[in-house]
Coordinates of C-alpha atoms and ligand atoms in Angstrom, one line a residue:
X750 CA -89.6 -134.8 31.9
X751 CA -92.5 -133.6 29.8
X752 CA -96.0 -133.5 31.3
X753 CA -98.5 -136.0 29.9
X754 CA -101.3 -133.7 29.1
X755 CA -103.0 -133.1 25.8
X756 CA -101.8 -130.4 23.5
X757 CA -105.3 -129.0 23.0
X758 CA -104.7 -126.1 20.6
X759 CA -106.1 -122.8 21.8
X760 CA -108.1 -121.9 18.7
X761 CA -110.7 -119.1 18.5
X762 CA -113.4 -121.1 16.7
X763 CA -113.4 -123.6 19.6
X764 CA -115.0 -120.7 21.6
X765 CA -118.0 -120.4 19.2
X766 CA -118.3 -124.2 19.0
X767 CA -118.5 -124.3 22.8
X768 CA -121.1 -121.5 22.9
X769 CA -123.3 -123.1 20.2
X770 CA -123.2 -126.5 21.9
X771 CA -123.7 -125.5 25.5
X772 CA -125.3 -122.0 25.3
X773 CA -127.0 -122.3 21.9
X774 CA -130.1 -120.5 22.8
X775 CA -128.4 -117.6 24.4
X776 CA -129.2 -114.3 22.6
X777 CA -127.1 -111.9 20.6
X778 CA -129.0 -108.7 20.2
X779 CA -127.9 -106.1 17.7
X780 CA -129.0 -102.6 16.9
X781 CA -128.9 -103.3 13.2
X782 CA -127.5 -100.8 10.7
X783 CA -130.8 -101.0 8.8
X784 CA -132.6 -99.8 12.0
X785 CA -134.5 -102.4 14.0
X786 CA -133.1 -104.3 17.0
X787 CA -132.4 -107.9 15.8
X788 CA -132.0 -111.1 17.7
X789 CA -130.0 -114.2 17.0
X790 CA -128.3 -116.8 19.2
X791 CA -125.0 -118.6 19.5
X792 CA -126.2 -121.7 17.5
X793 CA -127.1 -119.5 14.5
X794 CA -124.0 -117.3 14.8
X795 CA -121.8 -120.4 14.6
X796 CA -123.8 -121.8 11.6
X797 CA -123.5 -118.6 9.7
X798 CA -119.8 -118.2 10.6
X799 CA -119.3 -121.6 9.1
X800 CA -121.0 -120.3 5.9
X801 CA -118.7 -117.3 5.9
X802 CA -115.8 -119.6 6.2
X803 CA -117.1 -121.8 3.3
X804 CA -117.8 -118.7 1.1
X805 CA -114.3 -117.3 1.7
X806 CA -112.7 -120.7 1.0
X807 CA -114.7 -120.8 -2.3
X808 CA -113.5 -117.3 -3.1
X809 CA -110.0 -118.6 -2.9
X810 CA -109.1 -116.9 0.5
X811 CA -106.2 -118.9 1.9
X812 CA -104.7 -119.3 5.4
X813 CA -102.7 -116.2 6.3
X814 CA -104.7 -113.9 3.9
X815 CA -106.0 -110.7 5.5
X816 CA -109.7 -110.1 5.3
X817 CA -110.6 -106.5 6.4
X818 CA -113.8 -105.4 8.3
X819 CA -115.0 -101.8 8.4
X820 CA -117.9 -102.3 10.6
X821 CA -119.8 -101.5 13.9
X822 CA -120.5 -104.1 16.6
X823 CA -123.2 -106.3 15.2
X824 CA -123.9 -110.1 15.1
X825 CA -122.9 -110.1 11.4
X826 CA -119.5 -108.6 12.3
X827 CA -119.1 -111.3 14.9
X828 CA -120.0 -114.0 12.5
X829 CA -117.5 -112.6 10.0
X830 CA -114.7 -112.7 12.6
X831 CA -115.3 -116.3 13.5
X832 CA -115.7 -117.3 9.9
X833 CA -112.5 -115.6 8.8
X834 CA -110.4 -116.9 11.7
X835 CA -111.9 -120.4 11.3
X836 CA -110.1 -121.0 7.9
X837 CA -106.8 -119.6 9.3
X838 CA -107.3 -116.2 7.5
X839 CA -106.8 -113.0 9.5
X840 CA -109.6 -110.6 10.4
X841 CA -108.2 -107.1 10.0
X842 CA -110.3 -104.5 11.8
X843 CA -110.2 -101.1 10.1
X844 CA -111.1 -98.1 12.2
X845 CA -113.7 -96.0 10.3
X846 CA -112.8 -92.9 12.3
X847 CA -109.5 -92.6 10.5
X848 CA -109.0 -90.4 7.5
X849 CA -109.7 -92.1 4.1
X850 CA -106.0 -91.8 3.2
X851 CA -104.9 -93.4 6.5
X852 CA -107.4 -96.3 5.9
X853 CA -106.1 -96.8 2.3
X854 CA -102.5 -96.8 3.6
X855 CA -103.3 -99.4 6.3
X856 CA -105.3 -101.6 4.0
X857 CA -102.4 -101.5 1.5
X858 CA -99.9 -102.2 4.1
X859 CA -101.9 -105.2 5.3
X860 CA -102.5 -106.3 1.6
X861 CA -106.2 -107.0 2.5
X862 CA -107.9 -109.3 0.0
X863 CA -111.5 -108.9 0.9
X864 CA -113.4 -106.1 2.7
X865 CA -116.6 -106.6 4.7
X866 CA -118.2 -103.3 5.4
X867 CA -121.3 -101.7 6.9
X868 CA -123.4 -99.7 4.5
X869 CA -122.9 -96.6 6.7
X870 CA -119.4 -96.6 5.1
X871 CA -120.4 -97.2 1.5
X872 CA -119.2 -93.7 0.3
X873 CA -116.0 -94.1 2.3
X874 CA -115.3 -97.5 0.7
X875 CA -116.0 -96.2 -2.8
X876 CA -113.6 -93.4 -2.1
X877 CA -110.7 -95.6 -1.0
X878 CA -111.4 -98.7 -3.2
X879 CA -109.3 -97.5 -6.2
X880 CA -106.3 -97.0 -3.9
X881 CA -106.4 -100.6 -2.6
X882 CA -105.8 -102.9 -5.6
X883 CA -105.3 -106.0 -3.4
X884 CA -109.0 -106.1 -2.5
X885 CA -110.8 -108.4 -4.9
X886 CA -114.2 -108.8 -3.1
X887 CA -116.4 -106.3 -1.4
X888 CA -119.1 -107.7 1.0
X889 CA -121.7 -105.2 2.2
X890 CA -122.9 -106.5 5.7
X891 CA -126.6 -106.4 4.7
X892 CA -129.2 -108.1 2.6
X893 CA -130.0 -107.7 -1.0
X894 CA -132.9 -105.3 -0.3
X895 CA -130.5 -102.9 1.5
X896 CA -127.5 -103.3 -0.9
X897 CA -126.4 -99.9 -1.8
X898 CA -125.9 -98.9 -5.4
X899 CA -122.1 -98.5 -5.3
X900 CA -119.3 -98.2 -7.7
X901 CA -117.4 -101.2 -6.4
X902 CA -116.0 -104.1 -8.3
X903 CA -117.2 -107.5 -7.1
X904 CA -119.8 -106.2 -4.6
X905 CA -122.0 -108.7 -2.9
X906 CA -124.6 -108.5 -0.1
X907 CA -123.5 -110.5 2.9
X908 CA -126.8 -112.4 3.1
X909 CA -126.4 -113.5 -0.5
X910 CA -122.8 -114.5 0.0
X911 CA -123.7 -116.9 2.8
X912 CA -127.0 -118.0 1.4
X913 CA -125.0 -119.6 -1.4
X914 CA -123.3 -121.9 1.1
X915 CA -124.9 -124.6 3.2
X916 CA -122.5 -124.5 6.1
X917 CA -121.5 -128.1 5.6
X918 CA -117.9 -127.2 6.3
X919 CA -115.3 -128.0 8.9
X920 CA -113.0 -125.4 10.6
X921 CA -109.5 -125.8 9.3
X922 CA -106.8 -127.3 11.5
X923 CA -103.7 -125.3 12.3
X924 CA -101.3 -124.7 15.3
X925 CA -102.5 -122.3 18.0
X926 CA -99.8 -119.7 17.3
X927 CA -101.4 -119.1 13.8
X928 CA -102.2 -115.4 13.2
X929 CA -105.8 -114.7 13.8
X930 CA -106.4 -110.9 13.9
X931 CA -104.7 -107.7 12.9
X932 CA -105.2 -104.2 14.3
X933 CA -103.2 -101.1 13.6
X934 CA -102.3 -98.6 16.3
X935 CA -103.6 -95.2 15.6
X936 CA -100.1 -93.9 14.7
X937 CA -100.1 -90.6 16.6
X938 CA -96.4 -90.7 16.0
X939 CA -95.3 -92.0 12.6
X940 CA -97.2 -94.4 10.5
X941 CA -99.7 -96.8 12.1
X942 CA -98.2 -100.2 13.1
X943 CA -99.9 -103.5 12.8
X944 CA -100.4 -105.7 15.9
X945 CA -100.9 -109.3 14.8
X946 CA -102.8 -111.4 17.4
X947 CA -102.6 -115.2 17.4
X948 CA -105.4 -117.7 18.1
X949 CA -103.5 -118.6 21.3
X950 CA -103.2 -115.0 22.5
X951 CA -106.9 -114.3 21.7
X952 CA -108.1 -117.4 23.7
X953 CA -105.9 -116.5 26.6
X954 CA -107.0 -112.9 26.4
X955 CA -110.6 -114.1 26.7
X956 CA -109.8 -116.2 29.8
X957 CA -108.2 -113.1 31.3
X958 CA -111.1 -110.9 30.4
X959 CA -113.7 -113.3 31.8
X960 CA -111.7 -114.0 35.0
X961 CA -112.7 -112.7 38.5
X962 CA -109.8 -110.3 38.5
X963 CA -111.2 -108.6 35.5
X964 CA -114.9 -108.6 34.4
X965 CA -115.9 -111.7 36.4
X966 CA -118.2 -112.9 33.6
X967 CA -120.9 -115.6 33.9
X968 CA -123.5 -117.2 31.7
X969 CA -126.1 -115.1 33.6
X970 CA -124.5 -111.9 32.5
X971 CA -125.7 -109.7 29.7
X972 CA -122.8 -107.8 28.1
X973 CA -122.9 -104.6 26.1
X974 CA -119.5 -104.0 24.4
X975 CA -119.8 -100.3 23.5
X976 CA -116.1 -100.5 22.8
X977 CA -115.9 -101.2 19.1
X978 CA -114.6 -104.5 17.7
X979 CA -112.2 -102.3 15.7
X980 CA -110.7 -100.9 18.9
X981 CA -108.3 -103.7 20.0
X982 CA -110.5 -106.8 19.9
X983 CA -113.4 -105.1 21.7
X984 CA -111.2 -105.6 24.8
X985 CA -111.7 -109.4 24.5
X986 CA -115.5 -109.3 24.9
X987 CA -116.3 -110.8 21.5
X988 CA -114.5 -114.0 22.7
X989 CA -115.1 -113.8 26.4
X990 CA -118.9 -113.5 26.2
X991 CA -119.4 -116.7 24.1
X992 CA -116.8 -118.5 26.2
X993 CA -119.0 -118.2 29.3
X994 CA -122.3 -118.2 27.4
X995 CA -123.3 -114.6 28.3
X996 CA -125.9 -112.7 26.3
X997 CA -124.3 -110.0 24.1
X998 CA -125.9 -106.7 23.1
X999 CA -124.3 -105.1 20.1
X1000 CA -124.9 -101.3 19.8
X1001 CA -124.4 -101.0 16.1
X1002 CA -123.7 -97.5 14.8
X1003 CA -125.4 -95.6 17.6
X1004 CA -123.1 -94.8 20.5
X1005 CA -124.8 -91.6 21.8
X1006 CA -125.9 -91.4 25.4
X1007 CA -129.6 -91.9 24.7
X1008 CA -129.1 -95.0 22.4
X1009 CA -126.6 -96.7 24.7
X1010 CA -128.8 -96.1 27.8
X1011 CA -131.8 -97.4 26.0
X1012 CA -130.1 -100.7 25.3
X1013 CA -128.7 -100.8 28.8
X1014 CA -132.2 -100.6 30.2
X1015 CA -134.3 -102.5 27.6
X1016 CA -131.9 -105.5 27.4
X1017 CA -131.2 -105.6 31.2
X1018 CA -127.4 -105.3 30.6
X1019 CA -125.3 -106.3 33.6
X1020 CA -121.8 -105.5 32.3
X1021 CA -120.6 -102.9 29.8
X1022 CA -117.3 -101.4 28.6
X1023 CA -116.2 -98.3 26.8
X1024 CA -113.9 -95.3 26.8
X1025 CA -114.6 -92.3 29.1
X1026 CA -115.9 -90.1 26.2
X1027 CA -118.8 -92.5 25.7
X1028 CA -119.7 -92.4 29.4
X1029 CA -119.5 -88.6 29.5
X1030 CA -122.3 -88.6 27.0
X1031 CA -124.3 -91.4 28.8
X1032 CA -124.0 -89.7 32.2
X1033 CA -125.1 -86.4 30.8
X1034 CA -128.1 -88.1 29.3
X1035 CA -129.0 -89.8 32.6
X1036 CA -128.5 -86.5 34.4
X1037 CA -130.8 -84.6 32.0
X1038 CA -133.5 -87.3 31.9
X1039 CA -133.4 -88.5 35.5
X1040 CA -133.2 -92.1 34.3
X1041 CA -131.4 -94.8 36.3
X1042 CA -129.6 -98.0 35.5
X1043 CA -131.4 -100.7 37.5
X1044 CA -129.8 -103.8 36.1
X1045 CA -126.2 -102.6 35.4
X1046 CA -123.7 -104.0 37.9
X1047 CA -120.3 -103.2 36.4
X1048 CA -118.8 -100.9 33.9
X1049 CA -115.2 -101.3 32.5
X1050 CA -113.7 -97.9 31.7
X1051 CA -110.3 -97.6 29.9
X1052 CA -108.6 -96.4 26.8
X1053 CA -107.8 -93.1 28.6
X1054 CA -107.8 -92.2 32.2
X1055 CA -111.2 -92.4 33.9
X1056 CA -112.0 -89.1 35.8
X1057 CA -112.6 -89.5 39.5
X1058 CA -116.0 -87.7 39.1
X1059 CA -117.1 -90.3 36.6
X1060 CA -116.3 -93.2 38.9
X1061 CA -118.1 -91.4 41.7
X1062 CA -121.2 -90.7 39.6
X1063 CA -121.5 -94.3 38.5
X1064 CA -121.0 -95.7 42.0
X1065 CA -122.8 -93.3 44.2
X1066 CA -125.7 -92.1 41.9
X1067 CA -126.4 -95.3 39.9
X1068 CA -124.9 -98.0 42.1
X1069 CA -122.7 -99.4 39.3
X1070 CA -119.2 -100.6 40.1
X1071 CA -116.5 -99.1 38.0
X1072 CA -113.5 -101.1 37.0
X1073 CA -110.9 -98.7 35.7
X1074 CA -108.6 -100.5 33.2
X1075 CA -105.5 -99.7 31.3
X1076 CA -104.1 -101.5 28.3
X1077 CA -103.2 -100.9 24.7
X1078 CA -103.6 -102.4 21.2
X1079 CA -100.2 -104.1 21.6
X1080 CA -101.5 -105.9 24.7
X1081 CA -104.6 -107.3 23.0
X1082 CA -105.4 -104.9 25.0
X1083 CA -105.8 -105.9 28.7
X1084 CA -103.0 -104.8 31.1
X1085 CA -104.2 -103.7 34.5
X1086 CA -107.5 -103.5 36.3
X1087 CA -108.2 -101.3 39.3
X1088 CA -110.1 -103.7 41.5
X1089 CA -110.0 -103.2 45.2
X1090 CA -108.0 -105.7 47.3
X1091 CA -109.4 -107.3 50.4
X1092 CA -109.7 -104.8 53.2
X1093 CA -109.8 -101.8 50.9
X1094 CA -113.6 -101.8 50.9
X1095 CA -113.5 -101.0 54.6
X1096 CA -111.6 -97.7 53.8
X1097 CA -113.5 -94.4 53.7
X1098 CA -115.0 -94.1 50.2
X1099 CA -112.6 -91.2 49.3
X1100 CA -109.7 -93.5 49.9
X1101 CA -111.3 -96.3 47.9
X1102 CA -111.6 -93.7 45.1
X1103 CA -107.9 -93.0 45.3
X1104 CA -107.3 -96.6 44.4
X1105 CA -109.9 -96.8 41.7
X1106 CA -108.5 -93.8 40.0
X1107 CA -105.2 -95.6 39.6
X1108 CA -104.9 -97.7 36.5
X1109 CA -104.7 -100.9 38.6
X1110 CA -102.9 -104.1 39.2
X1111 CA -101.4 -106.1 36.4
X1112 CA -103.5 -109.2 35.7
X1113 CA -102.0 -112.6 35.7
X1114 CA -100.3 -112.9 32.3
X1115 CA -98.9 -109.4 32.4
X1116 CA -95.5 -108.5 33.8
X1117 CA -94.8 -104.8 34.3
X1118 CA -91.8 -102.7 35.5
X1119 CA -90.8 -99.1 35.3
X1120 CA -87.3 -98.0 34.2
X1121 CA -85.3 -94.8 33.8
X1122 CA -83.9 -93.8 30.4
X1123 CA -80.9 -96.1 31.0
X1124 CA -83.2 -99.1 31.4
X1125 CA -82.5 -99.3 35.2
X1126 CA -85.5 -100.6 37.0
X1127 CA -87.0 -98.0 39.4
X1128 CA -88.5 -98.8 42.8
X1129 CA -92.1 -99.8 43.3
X1130 CA -92.8 -97.1 45.9
X1131 CA -95.6 -95.1 44.3
X1132 CA -93.3 -92.1 43.9
X1133 CA -90.6 -92.9 41.3
X1134 CA -91.9 -92.7 37.8
X1135 CA -90.4 -93.9 34.6
X1136 CA -91.0 -95.7 31.4
X1137 CA -93.6 -98.5 31.7
X1138 CA -92.5 -101.8 30.2
X1139 CA -94.5 -105.0 29.9
X1140 CA -94.3 -108.6 28.9
X1141 CA -97.1 -111.1 28.8
X1142 CA -99.1 -113.9 27.2
X1143 CA -101.1 -111.6 25.0
X1144 CA -98.5 -108.8 24.4
X1145 CA -97.0 -108.2 20.9
X1146 CA -93.5 -109.5 20.3
X1147 CA -93.1 -107.2 17.3
X1148 CA -95.1 -105.3 14.7
X1149 CA -96.4 -106.6 11.4
X1150 CA -93.7 -106.6 8.8
X1151 CA -91.0 -105.8 11.4
X1152 CA -91.7 -102.1 11.9
X1153 CA -91.2 -100.2 15.2
X1154 CA -88.6 -102.8 16.4
X1155 CA -87.1 -100.2 18.8
X1156 CA -90.0 -100.6 21.1
X1157 CA -89.0 -104.2 21.9
X1158 CA -85.8 -105.0 23.8
X1159 CA -83.6 -108.0 23.7
X1160 CA -85.1 -109.4 26.9
X1161 CA -88.6 -109.3 25.5
X1162 CA -89.8 -106.1 27.2
X1163 CA -92.2 -103.9 25.3
X1164 CA -91.9 -100.1 26.0
X1165 CA -95.5 -98.9 26.2
X1166 CA -94.6 -95.2 25.7
X1167 CA -96.4 -94.5 29.0
X1168 CA -94.8 -92.9 32.0
X1169 CA -96.0 -94.5 35.2
X1170 CA -95.5 -95.2 38.9
X1171 CA -96.0 -98.6 40.6
X1172 CA -96.8 -98.7 44.3
X1173 CA -96.1 -101.2 47.1
X1174 CA -99.6 -102.7 46.7
X1175 CA -99.0 -103.4 43.0
X1176 CA -101.2 -100.6 41.7
X1177 CA -99.9 -98.8 38.6
X1178 CA -100.7 -95.2 37.9
X1179 CA -100.2 -93.6 34.5
X1180 CA -98.6 -90.2 34.9
X1181 CA -98.8 -89.4 31.2
X1182 CA -98.0 -90.6 27.8
X1183 CA -94.3 -89.8 27.4
X1184 CA -95.0 -87.4 24.6
X1185 CA -97.7 -85.6 26.6
X1186 CA -96.0 -85.1 29.9
X1187 CA -95.3 -81.4 30.6
X1188 CA -91.8 -80.5 31.4
X1189 CA -91.7 -77.5 33.7
X1190 CA -88.4 -76.3 35.2
X1191 CA -86.8 -79.7 34.9
X1192 CA -89.8 -81.4 36.7
X1193 CA -92.7 -83.3 35.1
X1194 CA -96.4 -82.4 35.4
X1195 CA -99.1 -84.9 34.6
X1196 CA -101.6 -83.5 32.1
X1197 CA -103.9 -86.4 32.9
X1198 CA -104.2 -85.6 36.6
X1199 CA -105.1 -81.9 35.9
X1200 CA -107.7 -83.0 33.3
X1201 CA -109.3 -85.4 35.6
X1202 CA -109.7 -82.9 38.4
X1203 CA -111.0 -80.2 36.0
X1204 CA -113.9 -82.4 34.7
X1205 CA -115.0 -82.6 38.4
X1206 CA -116.1 -79.0 38.2
X1207 CA -119.9 -79.0 37.7
X1208 CA -119.8 -76.7 34.6
X1209 CA -117.0 -78.6 32.8
X1210 CA -117.9 -81.2 30.2
X1211 CA -114.4 -82.0 29.0
X1212 CA -110.9 -80.8 29.7
X1213 CA -107.5 -81.2 28.1
X1214 CA -104.1 -80.0 29.3
X1215 CA -101.1 -79.4 27.0
X1216 CA -97.7 -78.0 27.6
X1217 CA -97.0 -74.7 26.0
X1218 CA -93.6 -73.1 25.6
X1219 CA -92.7 -70.7 28.4
X1220 CA -89.8 -68.3 28.5
X1221 CA -88.7 -69.2 32.0
X1222 CA -90.0 -72.7 32.7
X1223 CA -89.5 -74.4 29.4
X1224 CA -93.2 -75.5 29.3
X1225 CA -96.2 -74.7 31.4
X1226 CA -99.7 -76.3 31.5
X1227 CA -102.5 -74.7 29.5
X1228 CA -106.0 -75.9 30.5
X1229 CA -108.5 -76.2 27.6
X1230 CA -112.1 -76.5 28.6
X1231 CA -115.4 -77.4 27.0
X1232 CA -118.3 -76.2 29.2
X1233 CA -121.5 -78.2 29.6
X1234 CA -124.4 -77.0 27.5
X1235 CA -125.9 -73.8 29.1
X1236 CA -123.3 -73.9 32.0
X1237 CA -121.2 -70.8 32.8
X1238 CA -117.8 -70.6 34.5
X1239 CA -114.8 -68.3 34.0
X1240 CA -111.1 -68.8 34.1
X1241 CA -110.9 -67.9 37.8
X1242 CA -113.7 -70.2 38.8
X1243 CA -112.0 -73.1 37.3
X1244 CA -108.6 -72.3 38.8
X1245 CA -110.2 -71.7 42.1
X1246 CA -111.7 -75.2 41.9
X1247 CA -108.3 -76.7 41.2
X1248 CA -106.6 -74.8 43.9
X1249 CA -105.6 -76.9 46.9
X1250 CA -106.2 -80.1 44.9
X1251 CA -102.9 -80.1 43.1
X1252 CA -99.4 -78.8 43.9
X1253 CA -99.2 -75.0 43.3
X1254 CA -96.6 -75.4 40.6
X1255 CA -98.9 -77.8 38.7
X1256 CA -101.6 -75.1 38.5
X1257 CA -102.4 -74.2 34.8
X1258 CA -101.1 -70.8 34.0
X1259 CA -104.2 -70.1 31.9
X1260 CA -107.6 -71.5 30.9
X1261 CA -109.1 -71.2 27.5
X1262 CA -112.6 -72.2 26.5
X1263 CA -113.4 -74.0 23.2
X1264 CA -116.5 -75.5 21.7
X1265 CA -115.0 -78.9 21.1
X1266 CA -111.9 -80.9 21.9
X1267 CA -110.7 -83.1 19.0
X1268 CA -110.5 -86.9 19.6
X1269 CA -108.4 -89.6 18.0
X1270 CA -109.9 -92.6 16.3
X1271 CA -109.9 -94.5 19.5
X1272 CA -111.6 -91.8 21.5
X1273 CA -108.6 -90.2 23.1
X1274 CA -108.0 -86.4 23.4
X1275 CA -105.9 -85.5 20.3
X1276 CA -103.1 -83.7 21.9
X1277 CA -101.2 -83.3 18.7
X1278 CA -104.1 -81.3 17.2
X1279 CA -104.4 -79.2 20.3
X1280 CA -100.7 -78.5 20.3
X1281 CA -100.9 -77.4 16.7
X1282 CA -104.0 -75.2 17.3
X1283 CA -102.4 -73.5 20.3
X1284 CA -98.9 -73.3 18.7
X1285 CA -99.1 -69.5 18.5
X1286 CA -100.7 -69.2 22.0
X1287 CA -98.9 -66.6 24.2
X1288 CA -99.2 -66.6 28.0
X1289 CA -100.9 -63.6 29.7
X1290 CA -98.1 -61.3 30.9
X1291 CA -98.7 -62.1 34.6
X1292 CA -97.9 -65.8 33.9
X1293 CA -94.5 -65.0 32.3
Ligands
ADP2539 P1 -103.8 -96.0 20.3 O1 -103.8 -96.7 19.0 O2 -104.6 -94.7 20.3 O3 -102.5 -95.9 21.0 P2 -104.6 -97.8 22.3 O4 -106.0 -98.1 22.8 O5 -103.7 -98.9 22.0 O6 -104.8 -96.9 21.1 O7 -103.9 -96.8 23.4 C1 -103.1 -97.2 24.4 C2 -102.8 -96.0 25.3 O8 -103.9 -95.4 25.8 C3 -102.0 -96.4 26.5 O9 -100.6 -96.6 26.2 C4 -102.2 -95.3 27.4 O10 -101.4 -94.1 27.1 C5 -103.7 -94.9 27.1 N1 -104.6 -95.5 28.1 C6 -105.3 -96.6 28.0 N2 -106.0 -96.8 29.1 C7 -105.7 -95.8 29.9 C8 -106.1 -95.5 31.3 N3 -107.0 -96.2 31.9 N4 -105.6 -94.4 31.8 C9 -104.7 -93.6 31.2 N5 -104.3 -93.9 29.9 C10 -104.8 -95.0 29.3

C-alpha cells in the first residue's frame, strides 16, 4: 500500500523561496571582487536570481543546458546558481586553479553554453574562449563601470543583464531528479570526470549539512564558507545556510590568513569551513598577531586529513570546536563527520583527539564498507584496512557521459579510491589514497599519518610524504618539509620528533627541505608532482 503523503518535489529554488519569505532580512555579506564589503539579503538574492532565470530564458537557455561559472564565493555567484537551477539548467562550476587547457577541456566536455565569470579571471577567459565554441554568452559578474575591456564575443556585465529583466518570472516546474549542478573531479589520474548533482540530492545534502550530526546550523548562525563554491558545492553551505536562515559571509577572492580572520571577527562568524591549507595560513596569522576568534564556535575541516596539531590549536588556544570531515566530489561531498559520541567528552583530551583525528562516522544517508581486492567485506575492527566503498542519497551513480564506469559496481557501491579502516564505534580512518599509500616490504605505510605528525613539529609549516623506490624494500617513505618563516630545524631534529610516535619501520628514511609544496586545484598536496620532482632521488647510503 502506498503512503498518502504529498510528493512535494525537492527542488533547490524552494530553498531560496523559503529563505526570502521567512528570513528575508537576513544578510549575505560579500567581499566583492571590486574591493568593498557589500551587503544584501535573502529577499534581494531571490529577486535577482529570478532575474537571472528570466535573462537566461530570454537568451534561449533551455532545461538541461550547462551554464558555467568561474567565480569566487560572492552573493552574485549565489544568485547565478539559483537562477540557473530555477529554469532546469545546470550550474557548472569551473575551478580557476586548473590549467587553462584543463578548463577548456572540461568546458568542452560539458558543452557549456554560457559562462559567468569574475573579472579576476578575464585574461584566463580570453585565453580559453576560442577553444570553447559552445559558449555563446559571456557574463562578467560586475557592473558596467567595472566591465573589463575584453576580447570576448557577446560580453555583458551581470548588472546590465539582470537590469534588463523585471523578475516577473516563475521558476520552472520539473521532477526532483532533474540535473541541477555539475562539478568535475580534479582528475589526478586520467581526464577529469563530471559529477552531475540532482535537485533532490542537493536538497537532501543541505538537510544533511545543516543537521545536528554535521554542522548543527541555526538561523542565529553566521556562516563563512571559505570552501569555494567550485569545490564540490561549497560542501552544501550555499543551500544549507538559506535553508535555516543563517547569515552568510562570502570571502570573495581573498583567502589569505589576514583576510579570512578579518571577516571572521568583523562579521561575528560562528561557523566556518575550509581545507587544512587555508587554516594553516589563518592559524599562522593568529599566532603572529596574537589575535583571537571570540565569536567562532565551530570549524569544519576536510578535503584532506586534518593534522592533530591543527585540531588542538583551534580547540585549546581559540576555544573553537573542530569537526573533521571526509567526503568527495562524488558524494556531493559529505561522507563522514568526526563528532564525539556521548561519553567521549569525559575521556582525557588526548583520547578525544584520537577520535577527532579520525575522519568520522558516516552521516545518515551514507552507507560505507571496506573490502579487499576480491570485493570481500573486511571486519570493522579498526585494524583491517581495505578499499572504502560507499552508497548514499547524495552519492553519484555514474559520471557524466558514462565515463569511469569501473568505479561503480553492480550492487550500487562506489569505490572511493581511498584505503580506510572502520572501527567498532563506527569511526572511519583514511589510511591513504590507494595511489599514495607506501608499499614497504609487502606492508603498507600511511603517508597521511606521518605528514600529520610532522606538522606538529613547531618549526614545520607543511609536510608531505611520498614513497620512493628502494632497492630492498620496494618503496620507503621520504619526508618533504617546508619550514615556517624564520624557523630552523634539521633532518635529525625532525626524525627525533617523530621517533616513538610511529612504528620504527614507518620512520622516513630521509627528510628533504623545500620552499614550497605544490597543491592541487582543491588544495590537496600534489603527490604526483612531488613524485615526479623526486623521481631521481637516491637514498643516502645508510638507508639502503
Ligand atoms: P578531488 O577532485 O581532488 O579528488 P575531492 O574533494 O573530491 O577532490 O577529493 C576527495 C578525496 O579527498 C577523498 O577521496 C580523500 O582521499 C580526500 N579527503 C577528503 N577529506 C579528507 C579527510 N578529512 N582526510 C583525508 N582525506 C580526505
